[in-house]
Tab-separated table of C-alpha atoms in Angstrom:
chain	number	residue	atom	x	y	z
Y	1	MET	CA	38.087	29.949	-11.070
Y	2	ASP	CA	34.700	28.783	-9.687
Y	3	SER	CA	33.283	32.230	-8.932
Y	4	ILE	CA	33.970	35.643	-10.423
Y	5	ALA	CA	32.414	39.153	-9.938
Y	6	VAL	CA	33.018	42.527	-11.527
Y	7	TYR	CA	32.602	45.729	-9.517
Y	8	THR	CA	32.921	49.374	-10.574
Y	9	LEU	CA	33.717	52.476	-8.550
Y	10	ASP	CA	31.348	55.523	-8.615
Y	11	GLU	CA	32.400	59.165	-8.223
Y	12	SER	CA	32.240	58.793	-4.445
Y	13	SER	CA	34.579	55.780	-4.486
Y	14	ASN	CA	31.767	53.397	-3.521
Y	15	LEU	CA	32.012	49.950	-5.121
Y	16	HIS	CA	29.007	48.439	-6.933
Y	17	LEU	CA	28.452	44.957	-8.253
Y	18	LYS	CA	27.890	44.897	-12.063
Y	19	THR	CA	27.928	41.236	-12.908
Y	20	ARG	CA	28.961	37.842	-11.422
Y	21	LYS	CA	29.133	34.146	-12.398
Y	22	SER	CA	29.549	31.030	-10.306
Y	23	LEU	CA	29.557	27.291	-10.846
Y	24	PHE	CA	27.704	26.927	-7.553
Y	25	ALA	CA	24.684	28.503	-5.877
Y	26	ASP	CA	26.851	30.896	-3.785
Y	27	TYR	CA	29.541	33.435	-4.514
Y	28	VAL	CA	32.857	34.305	-3.023
Y	29	PHE	CA	31.712	37.929	-2.597
Y	30	ASN	CA	28.051	38.305	-1.795
Y	31	ASP	CA	27.789	42.050	-0.984
Y	32	PRO	CA	26.421	44.133	-3.878
Y	33	THR	CA	28.037	47.312	-2.559
Y	34	TYR	CA	31.162	48.313	-0.633
Y	35	THR	CA	31.477	51.834	0.765
Y	36	SER	CA	34.501	54.026	0.179
Y	37	GLU	CA	35.713	53.303	3.746
Y	38	SER	CA	35.806	49.495	3.225
Y	39	SER	CA	39.068	47.582	3.114
Y	40	LEU	CA	38.207	46.261	-0.338
Y	41	VAL	CA	38.048	49.734	-1.772
Y	42	GLU	CA	41.400	50.455	-0.033
Y	43	LEU	CA	42.875	47.442	-1.820
Y	44	ILE	CA	41.659	48.636	-5.166
Y	45	LEU	CA	42.946	52.145	-4.709
Y	46	ASN	CA	46.314	50.703	-3.740
Y	47	GLY	CA	46.457	49.404	-7.350
Y	48	GLU	CA	48.181	46.044	-6.861
Y	49	PRO	CA	46.576	42.655	-7.481
Y	50	PHE	CA	45.669	40.844	-4.277
Y	51	TYR	CA	46.089	37.008	-4.158
Y	52	ARG	CA	45.595	34.755	-1.091
Y	53	SER	CA	46.078	31.001	-0.708
Y	54	HIS	CA	44.213	28.581	1.536
Y	55	THR	CA	46.730	29.079	4.395
Y	56	GLU	CA	46.143	32.855	4.419
Y	57	LEU	CA	42.344	33.054	4.216
Y	58	HIS	CA	41.716	32.928	8.004
Y	59	ASP	CA	43.028	36.441	8.262
Y	60	LEU	CA	40.340	37.849	5.940
Y	61	PRO	CA	36.965	37.631	7.640
Y	62	TRP	CA	36.245	41.236	6.633
Y	63	LEU	CA	36.610	40.378	2.944
Y	64	PHE	CA	34.503	37.242	2.358
Y	65	ASN	CA	32.712	34.351	4.004
Y	66	ARG	CA	35.168	31.441	4.264
Y	67	ASP	CA	32.326	29.029	5.047
Y	68	ASN	CA	31.539	28.957	1.332
Y	69	GLY	CA	34.399	26.524	0.867
Y	70	PHE	CA	36.773	28.582	-1.254
Y	71	HIS	CA	40.476	27.692	-1.025
Y	72	SER	CA	41.950	30.771	-2.746
Y	73	ILE	CA	40.740	34.223	-3.772
Y	74	SER	CA	41.956	37.205	-5.832
Y	75	VAL	CA	41.096	40.862	-6.134
Y	76	THR	CA	42.357	42.348	-9.402
Y	77	PRO	CA	42.023	46.149	-9.709
Y	78	ILE	CA	40.637	47.599	-12.930
Y	79	ARG	CA	42.682	50.682	-13.718
Y	80	HIS	CA	43.014	53.012	-16.688
Y	81	LYS	CA	45.769	55.634	-16.994
Y	82	GLY	CA	46.401	55.429	-13.214
Y	83	GLU	CA	42.751	55.831	-12.291
Y	84	ALA	CA	40.929	53.081	-10.317
Y	85	LEU	CA	37.734	52.092	-12.085
Y	86	GLY	CA	36.730	48.928	-10.206
Y	87	CYS	CA	37.890	45.341	-9.661
Y	88	ILE	CA	37.538	41.720	-10.580
Y	89	ASN	CA	36.968	39.420	-7.574
Y	90	ALA	CA	37.444	35.705	-8.043
Y	91	GLY	CA	37.568	32.542	-5.880
Y	92	SER	CA	38.443	28.874	-6.365
Y	93	ARG	CA	37.385	25.670	-4.597
Y	94	VAL	CA	40.043	23.724	-6.597
Y	95	PHE	CA	43.201	25.749	-6.365
Y	96	LYS	CA	44.791	26.045	-2.939
Y	97	GLU	CA	47.024	28.706	-4.520
Y	98	ILE	CA	46.147	30.612	-7.719
Y	99	PRO	CA	48.461	29.466	-10.511
Y	100	GLN	CA	50.638	31.997	-12.399
Y	101	ASN	CA	48.865	31.443	-15.674
Y	102	VAL	CA	45.469	32.177	-14.094
Y	103	LYS	CA	46.865	35.401	-12.634
Y	104	ILE	CA	47.995	36.432	-16.079
Y	105	LEU	CA	44.530	35.788	-17.474
Y	106	LEU	CA	42.833	37.738	-14.674
Y	107	GLU	CA	45.090	40.736	-15.073
Y	108	ALA	CA	44.646	40.683	-18.898
Y	109	PHE	CA	40.884	40.514	-18.440
Y	110	ALA	CA	41.090	43.457	-15.984
Y	111	ALA	CA	43.042	45.487	-18.531
Y	112	GLN	CA	40.390	44.761	-21.159
Y	113	CYS	CA	37.605	45.750	-18.750
Y	114	ALA	CA	39.434	48.984	-18.041
Y	115	LEU	CA	39.488	49.915	-21.724
Y	116	MET	CA	35.770	49.117	-22.062
Y	117	ILE	CA	34.673	51.025	-18.917
Y	118	ALA	CA	36.795	54.062	-19.783
Y	119	GLY	CA	35.395	54.000	-23.321
Y	120	PHE	CA	31.793	53.735	-22.171
Y	121	ARG	CA	32.267	56.553	-19.671
Y	122	LYS	CA	33.755	58.791	-22.328
Y	123	TYR	CA	31.001	57.890	-24.740
Y	124	GLY	CA	28.453	58.719	-22.017
Y	125	GLU	CA	30.030	62.067	-21.358
Y	126	LEU	CA	29.946	62.899	-25.070
Y	127	LEU	CA	26.278	61.895	-25.275
Y	128	GLU	CA	25.488	64.099	-22.314
Y	129	SER	CA	27.346	66.977	-23.951
Y	130	HIS	CA	25.472	66.223	-27.179
Y	131	GLY	CA	22.166	66.422	-25.251
Y	132	ARG	CA	23.033	69.845	-23.799
Y	133	LEU	CA	23.977	70.962	-27.289
Y	134	LYS	CA	20.569	69.874	-28.680
Y	135	THR	CA	18.891	71.946	-25.905
Y	136	MET	CA	20.939	74.954	-26.908
Y	137	PHE	CA	19.974	74.404	-30.557
Y	138	GLY	CA	16.329	74.266	-29.538
Y	139	GLN	CA	16.595	77.811	-28.221
Y	140	ILE	CA	18.048	79.342	-31.378
Y	141	GLN	CA	15.474	81.253	-33.409
Y	142	ASP	CA	17.160	80.925	-36.780
Y	143	PHE	CA	15.937	78.158	-39.130
Y	144	LEU	CA	18.427	75.262	-38.809
Y	145	PHE	CA	18.319	72.338	-41.244
Y	146	ILE	CA	20.338	69.228	-41.854
Y	147	GLY	CA	19.693	67.353	-45.071
Y	148	LYS	CA	20.982	64.652	-47.361
Y	149	GLU	CA	22.908	65.263	-50.579
Y	150	HIS	CA	19.788	65.539	-52.673
Y	151	GLY	CA	17.985	67.819	-50.173
Y	152	GLU	CA	15.906	65.436	-48.097
Y	153	VAL	CA	15.388	67.004	-44.624
Y	154	ILE	CA	16.614	64.696	-41.801
Y	155	GLU	CA	16.853	67.115	-38.867
Y	156	PHE	CA	15.802	70.630	-37.916
Y	157	ASN	CA	15.344	72.816	-34.847
Y	158	PRO	CA	11.947	73.639	-33.263
Y	159	ALA	CA	11.944	77.152	-34.871
Y	160	VAL	CA	11.489	75.566	-38.300
Y	161	ALA	CA	8.276	73.682	-37.405
Y	162	LYS	CA	6.921	76.575	-35.332
Y	163	LYS	CA	7.419	79.339	-37.880
Y	164	LEU	CA	6.578	77.288	-40.994
Y	165	GLY	CA	3.537	75.655	-39.400
Y	166	TYR	CA	4.386	72.029	-40.239
Y	167	THR	CA	4.361	68.990	-37.987
Y	168	HIS	CA	7.526	67.017	-37.439
Y	169	ARG	CA	6.273	64.183	-39.658
Y	170	GLU	CA	5.387	66.582	-42.456
Y	171	LEU	CA	8.817	68.242	-42.406
Y	172	MET	CA	10.611	64.873	-42.418
Y	173	SER	CA	8.893	63.993	-45.656
Y	174	LYS	CA	9.976	67.138	-47.448
Y	175	ASN	CA	12.880	68.300	-49.564
Y	176	PHE	CA	14.719	71.620	-49.003
Y	177	ALA	CA	13.322	72.871	-52.338
Y	178	GLU	CA	9.691	72.189	-51.242
Y	179	LEU	CA	10.065	74.835	-48.498
Y	180	HIS	CA	10.383	77.523	-51.171
Y	181	PRO	CA	7.704	78.942	-53.489
Y	182	VAL	CA	6.670	76.524	-56.225
Y	183	GLY	CA	7.840	78.825	-59.073
Y	184	ARG	CA	11.274	79.260	-57.523
Y	185	ARG	CA	12.224	75.818	-56.416
Y	186	GLN	CA	14.607	75.057	-59.224
Y	187	GLU	CA	16.201	78.436	-58.703
Y	188	ALA	CA	16.700	77.547	-54.982
Y	189	ILE	CA	18.299	74.229	-55.963
Y	190	ASP	CA	20.685	76.028	-58.338
Y	191	VAL	CA	21.667	78.623	-55.782
Y	192	VAL	CA	22.306	75.972	-53.050
Y	193	ASN	CA	24.513	74.006	-55.435
Y	194	ALA	CA	26.345	77.212	-56.323
Y	195	MET	CA	26.947	77.855	-52.567
Y	196	LEU	CA	28.299	74.392	-52.093
Y	197	ARG	CA	30.707	75.012	-54.989
Y	198	GLY	CA	31.783	78.250	-53.371
Y	199	GLU	CA	30.388	80.373	-56.174
Y	200	LYS	CA	27.736	82.126	-54.074
Y	201	SER	CA	27.681	83.157	-50.417
Y	202	ASN	CA	23.899	83.095	-49.687
Y	203	CYS	CA	20.401	82.582	-51.003
Y	204	VAL	CA	17.633	85.223	-50.591
Y	205	ILE	CA	14.729	83.123	-51.977
Y	206	PRO	CA	11.980	83.250	-49.289
Y	207	LEU	CA	10.660	80.242	-47.418
Y	208	VAL	CA	6.957	79.424	-47.713
Y	209	THR	CA	4.805	78.428	-44.718
Y	210	LYS	CA	2.177	75.636	-44.738
Y	211	SER	CA	-0.543	78.269	-45.131
Y	212	GLY	CA	1.242	79.829	-48.109
Y	213	ASP	CA	2.726	82.927	-46.461
Y	214	LEU	CA	6.226	83.955	-47.550
Y	215	ILE	CA	9.042	84.537	-45.023
Y	216	PRO	CA	11.945	86.595	-46.400
Y	217	VAL	CA	15.200	84.843	-45.361
Y	218	GLU	CA	18.896	84.847	-46.056
Y	219	THR	CA	20.099	81.282	-46.226
Y	220	LYS	CA	23.617	79.915	-46.078
Y	221	VAL	CA	24.624	76.302	-46.535
Y	222	SER	CA	27.753	74.187	-46.098
Y	223	LEU	CA	28.781	70.546	-46.069
Y	224	GLY	CA	29.441	68.801	-42.774
Y	225	GLU	CA	29.404	65.475	-41.025
Y	226	TRP	CA	26.430	64.026	-39.054
Y	227	HIS	CA	26.862	60.523	-37.466
Y	228	GLY	CA	29.894	59.876	-39.665
Y	229	LYS	CA	28.188	60.767	-42.983
Y	230	GLN	CA	28.351	63.905	-45.106
Y	231	TYR	CA	25.205	66.066	-45.038
Y	232	ILE	CA	24.165	69.629	-45.967
Y	233	TYR	CA	23.836	72.146	-43.098
Y	234	GLY	CA	21.512	75.085	-43.758
Y	235	VAL	CA	20.917	78.207	-41.672
Y	236	SER	CA	18.184	80.653	-42.692
Y	237	ARG	CA	17.871	83.994	-40.892
Y	238	ASP	CA	14.393	85.535	-40.852
Y	239	MET	CA	14.893	88.922	-42.577
Y	240	THR	CA	11.403	90.234	-41.860
Y	241	GLU	CA	12.475	92.843	-39.302
Y	242	ILE	CA	15.598	93.863	-41.304
Y	243	ILE	CA	13.620	94.284	-44.532
Y	244	SER	CA	10.892	96.238	-42.811
Y	245	THR	CA	13.501	98.461	-41.286
Y	246	GLN	CA	15.149	99.078	-44.656
Y	247	GLU	CA	11.868	99.741	-46.397
Y	248	ALA	CA	10.835	102.173	-43.665
Y	249	LEU	CA	14.111	104.042	-44.056
Y	250	LYS	CA	13.366	104.597	-47.719
Y	251	LYS	CA	10.043	106.307	-46.911
Y	252	SER	CA	11.277	109.098	-44.752
Y	253	GLU	CA	14.183	110.295	-42.646
Y	254	GLU	CA	11.778	110.700	-39.709
Y	255	THR	CA	10.729	107.064	-39.924
Y	256	TYR	CA	14.412	106.115	-40.039
Y	257	ARG	CA	15.092	108.136	-36.901
Y	258	GLN	CA	12.219	106.397	-35.053
Y	259	MET	CA	13.383	102.953	-36.145
Y	260	PHE	CA	17.002	103.782	-35.391
Y	261	GLN	CA	16.405	104.844	-31.792
Y	262	VAL	CA	13.387	102.821	-30.633
Y	263	ASN	CA	14.046	99.344	-32.100
Y	264	GLN	CA	16.012	96.993	-29.903
Y	265	ALA	CA	18.454	95.841	-32.591
Y	266	VAL	CA	22.030	97.178	-32.459
Y	267	LYS	CA	22.304	99.874	-35.122
Y	268	LEU	CA	25.159	102.057	-36.358
Y	269	LEU	CA	25.398	104.810	-38.986
Y	270	VAL	CA	28.857	104.758	-40.570
Y	271	ASP	CA	30.815	106.910	-43.018
Y	272	PRO	CA	32.132	104.371	-45.648
Y	273	GLU	CA	35.030	106.681	-46.618
Y	274	THR	CA	36.471	107.189	-43.096
Y	275	ALA	CA	34.910	104.380	-41.075
Y	276	ASP	CA	33.637	107.041	-38.611
Y	277	ILE	CA	30.687	106.030	-36.518
Y	278	VAL	CA	28.364	108.908	-37.299
Y	279	ASP	CA	25.470	107.800	-35.026
Y	280	ALA	CA	24.451	104.826	-32.828
Y	281	ASN	CA	21.298	103.832	-30.970
Y	282	GLN	CA	20.970	102.949	-27.299
Y	283	ALA	CA	21.099	99.182	-28.073
Y	284	ALA	CA	24.488	99.738	-29.568
Y	285	ALA	CA	25.642	101.673	-26.521
Y	286	ASP	CA	24.511	98.772	-24.314
Y	287	PHE	CA	26.088	96.134	-26.548
Y	288	TYR	CA	29.496	97.783	-26.846
Y	289	GLY	CA	29.663	99.304	-23.380
Y	290	TYR	CA	30.187	102.917	-24.482
Y	291	ASN	CA	27.659	105.747	-24.308
Y	292	ILE	CA	26.255	107.049	-27.532
Y	293	GLU	CA	28.394	110.240	-27.484
Y	294	LYS	CA	31.586	108.182	-27.071
Y	295	LEU	CA	30.618	105.813	-29.900
Y	296	LYS	CA	30.126	108.878	-32.187
Y	297	THR	CA	33.842	109.783	-31.635
Y	298	MET	CA	35.046	106.302	-32.559
Y	299	LYS	CA	35.685	104.401	-35.787
Y	300	VAL	CA	34.627	100.930	-36.830
Y	301	PHE	CA	38.277	100.020	-36.396
Y	302	ASP	CA	37.792	100.395	-32.669
Y	303	ILE	CA	35.114	97.721	-32.332
Y	304	SER	CA	36.002	95.309	-35.095
Y	305	LEU	CA	38.764	92.597	-35.214
Y	306	MET	CA	39.091	93.056	-38.990
Y	307	THR	CA	42.057	95.082	-40.253
Y	308	PRO	CA	41.403	98.695	-41.335
Y	309	ASP	CA	41.985	97.704	-44.980
Y	310	GLU	CA	39.507	94.851	-44.764
Y	311	ILE	CA	36.897	97.140	-43.137
Y	312	LEU	CA	37.252	99.826	-45.806
Y	313	MET	CA	37.038	97.268	-48.551
Y	314	VAL	CA	33.842	95.779	-47.096
Y	315	MET	CA	32.202	99.213	-46.713
Y	316	GLN	CA	33.045	100.131	-50.287
Y	317	SER	CA	31.462	96.930	-51.517
Y	318	VAL	CA	28.352	97.651	-49.416
Y	319	ALA	CA	28.215	101.206	-50.741
Y	320	ALA	CA	28.371	99.845	-54.260
Y	321	LYS	CA	25.592	97.293	-53.349
Y	322	HIS	CA	27.891	94.339	-54.102
Y	323	ILE	CA	27.265	92.735	-50.688
Y	324	ARG	CA	24.623	93.170	-47.999
Y	325	SER	CA	26.042	91.311	-45.007
Y	326	VAL	CA	29.282	90.128	-43.497
Y	327	ASN	CA	30.190	87.773	-40.705
Y	328	THR	CA	32.956	89.092	-38.480
Y	329	GLN	CA	33.901	89.608	-34.777
Y	330	HIS	CA	33.363	92.738	-32.681
Y	331	VAL	CA	34.772	93.581	-29.290
Y	332	ASN	CA	33.196	95.593	-26.501
Y	333	ARG	CA	34.748	97.981	-23.980
Y	334	LYS	CA	35.567	95.033	-21.635
Y	335	LYS	CA	37.479	93.323	-24.497
Y	336	LYS	CA	34.877	90.576	-24.829
Y	337	VAL	CA	34.716	89.216	-28.342
Y	338	PHE	CA	31.384	88.528	-30.085
Y	339	ASP	CA	30.644	86.685	-33.316
Y	340	VAL	CA	28.340	89.025	-35.267
Y	341	GLU	CA	26.536	89.196	-38.540
Y	342	VAL	CA	26.357	92.752	-39.874
Y	343	PHE	CA	23.571	93.659	-42.325
Y	344	THR	CA	24.269	96.951	-44.087
Y	345	SER	CA	22.636	99.120	-46.698
Y	346	PRO	CA	23.531	102.522	-48.227
Y	347	LEU	CA	21.510	105.435	-46.910
Y	348	ASN	CA	21.363	108.769	-48.713
Y	349	LEU	CA	21.117	111.675	-46.330
Y	350	GLY	CA	21.240	114.955	-48.292
Y	351	ASP	CA	24.388	114.831	-50.450
Y	352	LYS	CA	26.153	112.264	-48.281
Y	353	THR	CA	25.890	108.451	-48.558
Y	354	LEU	CA	26.268	106.676	-45.244
Y	355	LEU	CA	25.978	103.015	-44.340
Y	356	PHE	CA	23.168	101.879	-42.113
Y	357	ALA	CA	24.329	98.782	-40.223
Y	358	ILE	CA	22.273	96.327	-38.080
Y	359	VAL	CA	24.575	94.250	-35.908
Y	360	ILE	CA	23.219	90.833	-34.724
Y	361	ASP	CA	25.098	88.796	-32.061
Y	362	VAL	CA	25.410	85.255	-33.440
Y	363	SER	CA	27.869	83.983	-30.851
Y	364	SER	CA	25.542	81.296	-29.506
Y	365	ARG	CA	24.804	80.005	-33.020
Y	366	VAL	CA	28.539	79.945	-33.893
Y	367	ALA	CA	29.409	78.247	-30.630
Y	368	ALA	CA	26.674	75.661	-31.092
Y	369	GLN	CA	27.788	74.875	-34.643
Y	370	ASN	CA	31.454	74.542	-33.530
Y	371	LYS	CA	30.471	72.408	-30.515
Y	372	LEU	CA	28.285	70.146	-32.668
Y	373	ALA	CA	31.191	69.568	-35.111
Y	374	GLN	CA	33.572	68.864	-32.230
Y	375	THR	CA	31.137	66.555	-30.415
Y	376	GLU	CA	30.451	64.537	-33.607
Y	377	LYS	CA	34.217	64.240	-34.185
Y	378	SER	CA	34.834	63.146	-30.577
Y	379	LEU	CA	32.009	60.591	-30.649
Y	380	ARG	CA	33.381	59.155	-33.877
Y	381	GLU	CA	36.994	59.004	-32.600
Y	382	ALA	CA	35.919	57.544	-29.198
Y	383	ASN	CA	33.931	54.843	-30.894
Y	384	GLU	CA	36.757	53.997	-33.315
Y	385	THR	CA	39.335	53.933	-30.531
Y	386	LEU	CA	37.148	51.737	-28.274
Y	387	GLU	CA	36.546	49.247	-31.112
Y	388	LEU	CA	40.250	49.106	-31.980
Y	389	ARG	CA	41.322	48.594	-28.312
Y	390	VAL	CA	38.737	45.926	-27.584
Y	391	SER	CA	39.797	44.158	-30.811
Y	392	GLN	CA	43.552	44.339	-29.732
Y	393	ARG	CA	42.784	43.067	-26.262
Y	394	SER	CA	40.652	40.187	-27.621
Y	395	ARG	CA	43.460	39.075	-29.897
Y	396	LYS	CA	45.930	39.349	-26.958
Y	397	LEU	CA	43.622	37.153	-24.740
Y	398	GLU	CA	43.288	34.569	-27.576
Y	399	THR	CA	47.102	34.442	-27.839
Y	400	ILE	CA	47.469	33.998	-24.052
Y	401	ASN	CA	44.876	31.290	-24.023
Y	402	SER	CA	46.500	29.384	-26.872
Y	403	GLU	CA	49.872	29.605	-25.059
Y	404	LEU	CA	48.385	28.373	-21.821
Y	405	ASN	CA	46.665	25.444	-23.561
């Protein structure tokens, strides 16, 4: 064929020229764009290859300029899973009728283009989703880290640089351990390794800012993939408010009452023996959708998706100071489920020990982590599938060419 052009369809079914080649100075199809109402687009949407010989070209003034000297033309739709993606337009000054072997090559080429276009579109959609995910990560106030096997930091969210006071360049040159106090860095390394082995659930060694101030945190780490390689994911929650609340509670019951009612965090007072909700603040009422008096008639069983046995076991462990936090799911009055992290501590009121619980909604963080994992998996699978299909189509074209020759 002397002239060939590839067009793609946009979301409005308008056709746009992407590339073209010709042995001469002119082309069989000169228009860079065809609207959705054009006959060419109608041909493509019909889905069948369109071939015309020299005796039939006088009926096609709407399609191309016959004065260019072409004796035959073809329009081969590019389709993928029934969807029209574009077309390959070709013309010949040699063939008065396009031979069957050339038709086979054009249709094979169209099939290969369909795989490539569909793959690139999918890849673009995933990249766009990945961009939205990075925006969401930028809004999370927890410290989020991604690092190599030996602790080198390769990625982090804006909260890390903002709260620790480092520049991006400074953080990228650091190791996880260097973000902890000098005298506790080896301890931090040992605890992280223990978490990766499943022997510990968290690390409470504080982070240190560039100016030397300590930030109390609870850090959790896990292994995950990033761009097809295994890395360490770390999430550190700033415990400053929680610790200040707990310390204030130890000073006096009055301070506790002020902190309980005024602070905006969701707070519950629970009987560990019965799971009764003894008291709740207004933030809890707003979060769960019940007024405070109603909450005080309910049990933890009514707002948690854990089984009663699991809840009682956790509360007993908290009362015995074996654990201080748990990740679970709570449900509000409208049956909406939230991922939450519950920080608890025993509270002695007279001769009764109750559990003071601070409930933090971590739904956005959990969703972001799940979405990141899914996006990375989809990107990897899309890339592998595209490479495989292009390789298969290339081998098929080579086979057809060898048979034709």
